[in-house]
């Protein structure tokens, strides 16, 4: 068995077996979806960067949110599109670990950014007179770094622990590489004890992120109930954040549940959809929600479109 371990330099992504008869249609839809994700996220990022009136903590965090969406989807869509056109669906060992790192550091960063955005809204509504001093440019920069670097280091630790395992199978029953699936390919289950401990610590850390967000919004709602002005602020700036949070959590919970306790009797097509849901819905929904709901961004985008139309018609 140990001799065979050294031969596993490639993984086979067997999740593609169910797509063989529809690959052309799936390719077209996926390409359209990815182009749309890039378009809406880049549009919002450019709008925030170019308009100095949007250089405020809330919009900087939103810009970070969209950048993270591009980072995560780039770890999936190009390889997925290539596999749809390829007769074989394989990925190198190192490529698989890198993809797993990108995908799940993206997911954890999303939750970290949502937690920071919840804190920003808490300070803006509950402590408005101290907002500028608390959410200074330096602090926003540190919070953004925390939102990106901490998840990268935590998921990186999980990936390094996975890289030391001796694997006995090259078959991944997914459309992309997932750390937990790779761990389950280990020849000796006893070797995965540390992986399991670190994985559950990671889950606990991000459960606390979720609890912090819930606490922030409980406090926000309590504060806003007694003030018409605060209720207006809540509806304008917090509702988009709540929709983003719920969309993200539902997608991630489905994926984690499918990996940890999902039934093998579930159709592969259903498992595939659940697996990629967090790479489709949040990256599309988030920039659209914020673009339409936040007045400054909506007015800026409408102004740009109007200007472009006048140039075309003149």
mmCIF file of C-alpha atoms in Angstrom:
data_model
loop_
_atom_site.group_PDB
_atom_site.id
_atom_site.type_symbol
_atom_site.label_atom_id
_atom_site.label_comp_id
_atom_site.label_asym_id
_atom_site.label_seq_id
_atom_site.Cartn_x
_atom_site.Cartn_y
_atom_site.Cartn_z
ATOM 1 C CA UNK A 1 0.000 0.000 0.000
ATOM 2 C CA UNK A 2 2.780 2.392 0.862
ATOM 3 C CA UNK A 3 4.353 1.824 -2.563
ATOM 4 C CA UNK A 4 1.142 2.898 -4.252
ATOM 5 C CA UNK A 5 0.920 6.104 -2.224
ATOM 6 C CA UNK A 6 3.863 7.726 -4.028
ATOM 7 C CA UNK A 7 2.100 7.190 -7.381
ATOM 8 C CA UNK A 8 -0.798 9.523 -6.507
ATOM 9 C CA UNK A 9 0.316 12.738 -8.176
ATOM 10 C CA UNK A 10 -3.070 13.453 -9.801
ATOM 11 C CA UNK A 11 -6.628 13.450 -8.520
ATOM 12 C CA UNK A 12 -9.641 12.411 -10.593
ATOM 13 C CA UNK A 13 -12.702 14.649 -10.144
ATOM 14 C CA UNK A 14 -15.461 12.061 -10.470
ATOM 15 C CA UNK A 15 -18.230 14.598 -9.851
ATOM 16 C CA UNK A 16 -18.143 15.317 -13.598
ATOM 17 C CA UNK A 17 -19.487 11.854 -14.472
ATOM 18 C CA UNK A 18 -23.066 13.147 -14.225
ATOM 19 C CA UNK A 19 -22.424 16.069 -16.602
ATOM 20 C CA UNK A 20 -21.251 14.100 -19.658
ATOM 21 C CA UNK A 21 -24.516 14.426 -21.625
ATOM 22 C CA UNK A 22 -25.002 18.130 -20.907
ATOM 23 C CA UNK A 23 -21.465 19.547 -20.905
ATOM 24 C CA UNK A 24 -22.043 21.986 -23.794
ATOM 25 C CA UNK A 25 -25.118 23.507 -22.124
ATOM 26 C CA UNK A 26 -23.462 23.615 -18.697
ATOM 27 C CA UNK A 27 -20.352 25.231 -20.238
ATOM 28 C CA UNK A 28 -22.430 27.991 -21.864
ATOM 29 C CA UNK A 29 -24.407 28.697 -18.685
ATOM 30 C CA UNK A 30 -21.284 28.601 -16.501
ATOM 31 C CA UNK A 31 -19.364 30.959 -18.804
ATOM 32 C CA UNK A 32 -22.305 33.372 -18.821
ATOM 33 C CA UNK A 33 -22.553 33.148 -15.010
ATOM 34 C CA UNK A 34 -18.816 33.756 -14.511
ATOM 35 C CA UNK A 35 -18.768 36.710 -16.920
ATOM 36 C CA UNK A 36 -21.742 38.227 -15.086
ATOM 37 C CA UNK A 37 -20.045 37.716 -11.699
ATOM 38 C CA UNK A 38 -16.892 39.445 -12.964
ATOM 39 C CA UNK A 39 -18.905 42.278 -14.543
ATOM 40 C CA UNK A 40 -21.048 43.167 -11.520
ATOM 41 C CA UNK A 41 -18.243 42.815 -8.965
ATOM 42 C CA UNK A 42 -15.677 44.761 -11.018
ATOM 43 C CA UNK A 43 -18.280 47.479 -11.737
ATOM 44 C CA UNK A 44 -18.941 47.979 -8.042
ATOM 45 C CA UNK A 45 -15.234 47.905 -7.148
ATOM 46 C CA UNK A 46 -14.364 50.482 -9.833
ATOM 47 C CA UNK A 47 -17.301 52.678 -8.786
ATOM 48 C CA UNK A 48 -16.100 52.760 -5.169
ATOM 49 C CA UNK A 49 -12.453 53.363 -6.133
ATOM 50 C CA UNK A 50 -13.143 56.208 -8.589
ATOM 51 C CA UNK A 51 -15.711 58.115 -6.508
ATOM 52 C CA UNK A 52 -14.023 59.891 -3.594
ATOM 53 C CA UNK A 53 -17.425 60.381 -1.938
ATOM 54 C CA UNK A 54 -17.531 56.592 -1.477
ATOM 55 C CA UNK A 55 -14.190 56.406 0.347
ATOM 56 C CA UNK A 56 -15.961 55.650 3.614
ATOM 57 C CA UNK A 57 -15.560 52.531 5.803
ATOM 58 C CA UNK A 58 -18.856 50.947 4.718
ATOM 59 C CA UNK A 59 -18.039 51.239 1.012
ATOM 60 C CA UNK A 60 -14.402 50.216 1.477
ATOM 61 C CA UNK A 61 -15.602 47.053 3.231
ATOM 62 C CA UNK A 62 -18.102 46.463 0.428
ATOM 63 C CA UNK A 63 -15.282 46.843 -2.097
ATOM 64 C CA UNK A 64 -13.258 44.292 -0.110
ATOM 65 C CA UNK A 65 -16.281 41.972 -0.103
ATOM 66 C CA UNK A 66 -16.502 42.083 -3.916
ATOM 67 C CA UNK A 67 -12.736 41.598 -4.326
ATOM 68 C CA UNK A 68 -12.976 38.496 -2.163
ATOM 69 C CA UNK A 69 -15.826 37.235 -4.337
ATOM 70 C CA UNK A 70 -13.611 37.558 -7.418
ATOM 71 C CA UNK A 71 -10.760 35.780 -5.611
ATOM 72 C CA UNK A 72 -12.932 32.803 -4.661
ATOM 73 C CA UNK A 73 -14.707 32.391 -7.984
ATOM 74 C CA UNK A 74 -11.397 32.596 -9.868
ATOM 75 C CA UNK A 75 -10.294 29.540 -7.882
ATOM 76 C CA UNK A 76 -13.218 27.564 -9.309
ATOM 77 C CA UNK A 77 -14.662 28.773 -12.618
ATOM 78 C CA UNK A 78 -11.620 28.724 -14.977
ATOM 79 C CA UNK A 79 -10.706 25.141 -13.965
ATOM 80 C CA UNK A 80 -14.365 24.065 -14.061
ATOM 81 C CA UNK A 81 -14.834 25.500 -17.567
ATOM 82 C CA UNK A 82 -11.653 23.769 -18.747
ATOM 83 C CA UNK A 83 -12.851 20.439 -17.325
ATOM 84 C CA UNK A 84 -16.194 20.772 -19.117
ATOM 85 C CA UNK A 85 -14.329 20.891 -22.434
ATOM 86 C CA UNK A 86 -11.832 18.188 -21.511
ATOM 87 C CA UNK A 87 -12.370 14.426 -21.951
ATOM 88 C CA UNK A 88 -10.495 13.778 -18.682
ATOM 89 C CA UNK A 89 -11.188 15.521 -15.393
ATOM 90 C CA UNK A 90 -8.000 15.535 -13.384
ATOM 91 C CA UNK A 91 -6.013 17.972 -11.259
ATOM 92 C CA UNK A 92 -2.462 17.760 -9.951
ATOM 93 C CA UNK A 93 -1.831 17.041 -6.275
ATOM 94 C CA UNK A 94 -0.379 20.519 -5.611
ATOM 95 C CA UNK A 95 -3.066 22.167 -7.762
ATOM 96 C CA UNK A 96 -5.732 20.391 -5.739
ATOM 97 C CA UNK A 97 -4.346 21.650 -2.423
ATOM 98 C CA UNK A 98 -4.062 25.199 -3.793
ATOM 99 C CA UNK A 99 -7.654 25.102 -5.060
ATOM 100 C CA UNK A 100 -8.891 23.853 -1.674
ATOM 101 C CA UNK A 101 -6.939 26.672 0.020
ATOM 102 C CA UNK A 102 -8.406 29.345 -2.277
ATOM 103 C CA UNK A 103 -11.999 28.101 -2.090
ATOM 104 C CA UNK A 104 -12.239 27.830 1.672
ATOM 105 C CA UNK A 105 -10.110 30.841 2.569
ATOM 106 C CA UNK A 106 -12.578 32.743 0.330
ATOM 107 C CA UNK A 107 -15.560 31.338 2.243
ATOM 108 C CA UNK A 108 -14.021 32.102 5.656
ATOM 109 C CA UNK A 109 -12.975 35.590 4.514
ATOM 110 C CA UNK A 110 -16.554 36.274 3.456
ATOM 111 C CA UNK A 111 -17.767 35.508 6.972
ATOM 112 C CA UNK A 112 -14.965 37.622 8.502
ATOM 113 C CA UNK A 113 -15.856 40.582 6.260
ATOM 114 C CA UNK A 114 -19.535 40.192 7.132
ATOM 115 C CA UNK A 115 -18.560 40.296 10.830
ATOM 116 C CA UNK A 116 -16.547 43.495 10.301
ATOM 117 C CA UNK A 117 -19.451 45.019 8.339
ATOM 118 C CA UNK A 118 -21.789 44.170 11.227
ATOM 119 C CA UNK A 119 -19.392 45.923 13.641
ATOM 120 C CA UNK A 120 -19.256 48.942 11.299
ATOM 121 C CA UNK A 121 -23.074 49.194 11.255
ATOM 122 C CA UNK A 122 -23.202 48.778 15.056
ATOM 123 C CA UNK A 123 -20.798 51.703 15.554
ATOM 124 C CA UNK A 124 -22.524 53.859 12.894
ATOM 125 C CA UNK A 125 -26.003 53.475 14.423
ATOM 126 C CA UNK A 126 -25.352 52.863 18.124
ATOM 127 C CA UNK A 127 -22.336 55.165 18.598
ATOM 128 C CA UNK A 128 -22.636 57.760 15.786
ATOM 129 C CA UNK A 129 -20.680 60.528 17.556
ATOM 130 C CA UNK A 130 -17.638 58.250 17.927
ATOM 131 C CA UNK A 131 -17.920 56.664 14.473
ATOM 132 C CA UNK A 132 -15.124 58.614 12.756
ATOM 133 C CA UNK A 133 -12.660 58.048 15.590
ATOM 134 C CA UNK A 134 -13.459 54.329 15.970
ATOM 135 C CA UNK A 135 -13.639 53.513 12.255
ATOM 136 C CA UNK A 136 -10.519 55.446 11.253
ATOM 137 C CA UNK A 137 -8.675 54.627 8.030
ATOM 138 C CA UNK A 138 -5.949 52.839 9.987
ATOM 139 C CA UNK A 139 -8.468 50.674 11.841
ATOM 140 C CA UNK A 140 -10.396 49.864 8.663
ATOM 141 C CA UNK A 141 -7.111 48.830 7.017
ATOM 142 C CA UNK A 142 -6.294 46.545 9.964
ATOM 143 C CA UNK A 143 -9.780 45.022 9.916
ATOM 144 C CA UNK A 144 -9.518 44.355 6.178
ATOM 145 C CA UNK A 145 -6.118 42.684 6.689
ATOM 146 C CA UNK A 146 -7.612 40.624 9.524
ATOM 147 C CA UNK A 147 -10.491 39.564 7.272
ATOM 148 C CA UNK A 148 -8.123 38.306 4.570
ATOM 149 C CA UNK A 149 -4.981 37.091 6.339
ATOM 150 C CA UNK A 150 -6.530 35.268 9.319
ATOM 151 C CA UNK A 151 -8.721 32.930 7.200
ATOM 152 C CA UNK A 152 -5.804 32.349 4.819
ATOM 153 C CA UNK A 153 -3.558 31.294 7.718
ATOM 154 C CA UNK A 154 -6.244 29.130 9.369
ATOM 155 C CA UNK A 155 -7.170 27.302 6.155
ATOM 156 C CA UNK A 156 -3.471 27.141 5.232
ATOM 157 C CA UNK A 157 -2.832 25.269 8.486
ATOM 158 C CA UNK A 158 -5.561 22.767 7.567
ATOM 159 C CA UNK A 159 -4.043 22.294 4.095
ATOM 160 C CA UNK A 160 -0.492 21.784 5.464
ATOM 161 C CA UNK A 161 -1.802 19.103 7.829
ATOM 162 C CA UNK A 162 -3.551 17.426 4.885
ATOM 163 C CA UNK A 163 -0.365 17.468 2.785
ATOM 164 C CA UNK A 164 1.403 15.166 5.269
ATOM 165 C CA UNK A 165 -1.198 12.373 4.912
ATOM 166 C CA UNK A 166 -0.563 9.183 2.932
ATOM 167 C CA UNK A 167 -3.436 8.783 0.493
ATOM 168 C CA UNK A 168 -4.775 5.534 -0.951
ATOM 169 C CA UNK A 169 -7.194 6.789 -3.590
ATOM 170 C CA UNK A 170 -7.024 9.505 -6.274
ATOM 171 C CA UNK A 171 -10.819 9.834 -6.625
ATOM 172 C CA UNK A 172 -12.543 13.000 -5.386
ATOM 173 C CA UNK A 173 -16.323 12.777 -5.667
ATOM 174 C CA UNK A 174 -16.652 16.490 -6.316
ATOM 175 C CA UNK A 175 -16.380 19.059 -9.096
ATOM 176 C CA UNK A 176 -13.449 20.652 -7.275
ATOM 177 C CA UNK A 177 -10.995 19.902 -4.486
ATOM 178 C CA UNK A 178 -12.253 19.956 -0.911
ATOM 179 C CA UNK A 179 -9.903 19.560 2.035
ATOM 180 C CA UNK A 180 -12.246 17.318 4.032
ATOM 181 C CA UNK A 181 -12.727 14.959 1.050
ATOM 182 C CA UNK A 182 -8.945 14.676 0.615
ATOM 183 C CA UNK A 183 -8.548 13.876 4.330
ATOM 184 C CA UNK A 184 -11.063 11.029 3.964
ATOM 185 C CA UNK A 185 -8.769 9.462 1.317
ATOM 186 C CA UNK A 186 -6.068 8.854 3.959
ATOM 187 C CA UNK A 187 -4.762 5.270 4.143
ATOM 188 C CA UNK A 188 -4.677 5.331 7.939
ATOM 189 C CA UNK A 189 -7.679 7.049 9.646
ATOM 190 C CA UNK A 190 -5.653 7.374 12.857
ATOM 191 C CA UNK A 191 -3.369 9.836 11.054
ATOM 192 C CA UNK A 192 -6.288 12.218 10.524
ATOM 193 C CA UNK A 193 -6.902 12.890 14.236
ATOM 194 C CA UNK A 194 -5.008 16.212 14.211
ATOM 195 C CA UNK A 195 -6.759 17.196 10.959
ATOM 196 C CA UNK A 196 -10.149 16.583 12.577
ATOM 197 C CA UNK A 197 -9.248 18.560 15.699
ATOM 198 C CA UNK A 198 -7.994 21.551 13.701
ATOM 199 C CA UNK A 199 -11.012 21.342 11.357
ATOM 200 C CA UNK A 200 -13.449 21.497 14.282
ATOM 201 C CA UNK A 201 -11.469 24.351 15.875
ATOM 202 C CA UNK A 202 -11.793 26.194 12.551
ATOM 203 C CA UNK A 203 -15.558 25.585 12.520
ATOM 204 C CA UNK A 204 -15.842 26.836 16.126
ATOM 205 C CA UNK A 205 -13.887 30.017 15.283
ATOM 206 C CA UNK A 206 -16.279 30.872 12.471
ATOM 207 C CA UNK A 207 -19.335 29.900 14.501
ATOM 208 C CA UNK A 208 -18.186 32.621 16.936
ATOM 209 C CA UNK A 209 -17.994 35.018 13.977
ATOM 210 C CA UNK A 210 -21.641 34.178 13.298
ATOM 211 C CA UNK A 211 -22.608 34.648 16.952
ATOM 212 C CA UNK A 212 -20.886 38.047 16.971
ATOM 213 C CA UNK A 213 -22.948 39.089 13.939
ATOM 214 C CA UNK A 214 -26.163 37.902 15.633
ATOM 215 C CA UNK A 215 -25.251 39.838 18.800
ATOM 216 C CA UNK A 216 -24.508 42.980 16.767
ATOM 217 C CA UNK A 217 -27.871 42.835 15.032
ATOM 218 C CA UNK A 218 -29.794 42.112 18.211
ATOM 219 C CA UNK A 219 -28.261 45.274 19.667
ATOM 220 C CA UNK A 220 -28.932 47.204 16.450
ATOM 221 C CA UNK A 221 -32.580 46.180 16.350
ATOM 222 C CA UNK A 222 -32.999 47.073 20.035
ATOM 223 C CA UNK A 223 -31.507 50.526 19.340
ATOM 224 C CA UNK A 224 -33.470 51.161 16.134
ATOM 225 C CA UNK A 225 -36.904 50.267 17.525
ATOM 226 C CA UNK A 226 -37.185 53.552 19.422
ATOM 227 C CA UNK A 227 -35.864 55.894 16.720
ATOM 228 C CA UNK A 228 -37.414 56.631 13.321
ATOM 229 C CA UNK A 229 -34.079 57.967 12.019
ATOM 230 C CA UNK A 230 -32.215 54.830 13.119
ATOM 231 C CA UNK A 231 -34.915 52.614 11.594
ATOM 232 C CA UNK A 232 -34.358 54.382 8.264
ATOM 233 C CA UNK A 233 -30.589 53.834 8.570
ATOM 234 C CA UNK A 234 -31.169 50.185 9.423
ATOM 235 C CA UNK A 235 -33.403 49.600 6.395
ATOM 236 C CA UNK A 236 -30.990 51.417 4.085
ATOM 237 C CA UNK A 237 -27.650 49.937 5.125
ATOM 238 C CA UNK A 238 -28.303 46.860 7.271
ATOM 239 C CA UNK A 239 -30.934 45.018 5.232
ATOM 240 C CA UNK A 240 -28.511 44.400 2.305
ATOM 241 C CA UNK A 241 -25.966 43.101 4.806
ATOM 242 C CA UNK A 242 -28.550 40.760 6.368
ATOM 243 C CA UNK A 243 -29.572 39.409 2.950
ATOM 244 C CA UNK A 244 -25.892 38.787 2.099
ATOM 245 C CA UNK A 245 -25.362 37.062 5.439
ATOM 246 C CA UNK A 246 -28.425 34.801 5.140
ATOM 247 C CA UNK A 247 -27.582 33.894 1.520
ATOM 248 C CA UNK A 248 -24.014 33.029 2.463
ATOM 249 C CA UNK A 249 -24.887 31.053 5.604
ATOM 250 C CA UNK A 250 -27.558 28.979 3.851
ATOM 251 C CA UNK A 251 -25.146 28.114 1.026
ATOM 252 C CA UNK A 252 -22.288 27.203 3.394
ATOM 253 C CA UNK A 253 -24.485 25.219 5.814
ATOM 254 C CA UNK A 254 -25.825 23.132 2.935
ATOM 255 C CA UNK A 255 -22.281 22.441 1.736
ATOM 256 C CA UNK A 256 -20.859 21.574 5.186
ATOM 257 C CA UNK A 257 -23.884 19.394 5.995
ATOM 258 C CA UNK A 258 -23.497 17.580 2.692
ATOM 259 C CA UNK A 259 -19.803 16.897 3.382
ATOM 260 C CA UNK A 260 -20.149 15.859 7.000
ATOM 261 C CA UNK A 261 -23.505 14.109 7.211
ATOM 262 C CA UNK A 262 -24.793 14.019 3.626
ATOM 263 C CA UNK A 263 -26.305 10.777 2.396
ATOM 264 C CA UNK A 264 -24.497 8.800 -0.289
ATOM 265 C CA UNK A 265 -27.956 8.025 -1.673
ATOM 266 C CA UNK A 266 -28.407 11.632 -2.758
ATOM 267 C CA UNK A 267 -28.165 12.054 -6.565
ATOM 268 C CA UNK A 268 -24.727 13.240 -7.695
ATOM 269 C CA UNK A 269 -26.380 16.135 -9.540
ATOM 270 C CA UNK A 270 -27.918 17.391 -6.274
ATOM 271 C CA UNK A 271 -24.606 17.004 -4.445
ATOM 272 C CA UNK A 272 -22.855 18.949 -7.215
ATOM 273 C CA UNK A 273 -25.343 21.826 -6.974
ATOM 274 C CA UNK A 274 -25.099 21.990 -3.182
ATOM 275 C CA UNK A 275 -21.287 21.989 -3.456
ATOM 276 C CA UNK A 276 -21.078 24.962 -5.838
ATOM 277 C CA UNK A 277 -24.030 26.980 -4.501
ATOM 278 C CA UNK A 278 -21.777 29.269 -2.421
ATOM 279 C CA UNK A 279 -19.783 30.041 -5.588
ATOM 280 C CA UNK A 280 -22.835 31.059 -7.613
ATOM 281 C CA UNK A 281 -25.456 32.789 -5.487
ATOM 282 C CA UNK A 282 -23.486 35.082 -3.083
ATOM 283 C CA UNK A 283 -21.020 36.461 -5.710
ATOM 284 C CA UNK A 284 -23.990 37.412 -7.938
ATOM 285 C CA UNK A 285 -26.473 38.546 -5.284
ATOM 286 C CA UNK A 286 -24.127 40.650 -3.122
ATOM 287 C CA UNK A 287 -23.071 43.364 -5.615
ATOM 288 C CA UNK A 288 -26.605 43.545 -7.038
ATOM 289 C CA UNK A 289 -28.195 44.001 -3.596
ATOM 290 C CA UNK A 290 -25.710 46.677 -2.525
ATOM 291 C CA UNK A 291 -25.737 48.342 -5.940
ATOM 292 C CA UNK A 292 -29.517 48.763 -5.927
ATOM 293 C CA UNK A 293 -30.077 49.339 -2.207
ATOM 294 C CA UNK A 294 -27.303 51.771 -1.240
ATOM 295 C CA UNK A 295 -28.331 55.187 -2.557
ATOM 296 C CA UNK A 296 -24.841 56.592 -3.188
ATOM 297 C CA UNK A 297 -23.720 53.589 -5.219
ATOM 298 C CA UNK A 298 -27.020 53.373 -7.125
ATOM 299 C CA UNK A 299 -26.918 57.072 -8.037
ATOM 300 C CA UNK A 300 -23.270 56.817 -9.081
ATOM 301 C CA UNK A 301 -23.903 53.797 -11.335
ATOM 302 C CA UNK A 302 -27.016 55.414 -12.866
ATOM 303 C CA UNK A 303 -24.967 58.577 -13.477
ATOM 304 C CA UNK A 304 -22.239 56.607 -15.280
ATOM 305 C CA UNK A 305 -24.788 54.729 -17.425
ATOM 306 C CA UNK A 306 -26.595 57.983 -18.290
ATOM 307 C CA UNK A 307 -23.300 59.649 -19.244
ATOM 308 C CA UNK A 308 -22.305 56.726 -21.463
ATOM 309 C CA UNK A 309 -25.721 56.727 -23.171
ATOM 310 C CA UNK A 310 -25.440 60.452 -23.925
ATOM 311 C CA UNK A 311 -22.012 59.897 -25.464
ATOM 312 C CA UNK A 312 -23.348 57.087 -27.657
ATOM 313 C CA UNK A 313 -26.364 59.100 -28.793
ATOM 314 C CA UNK A 314 -24.479 62.342 -29.448
#
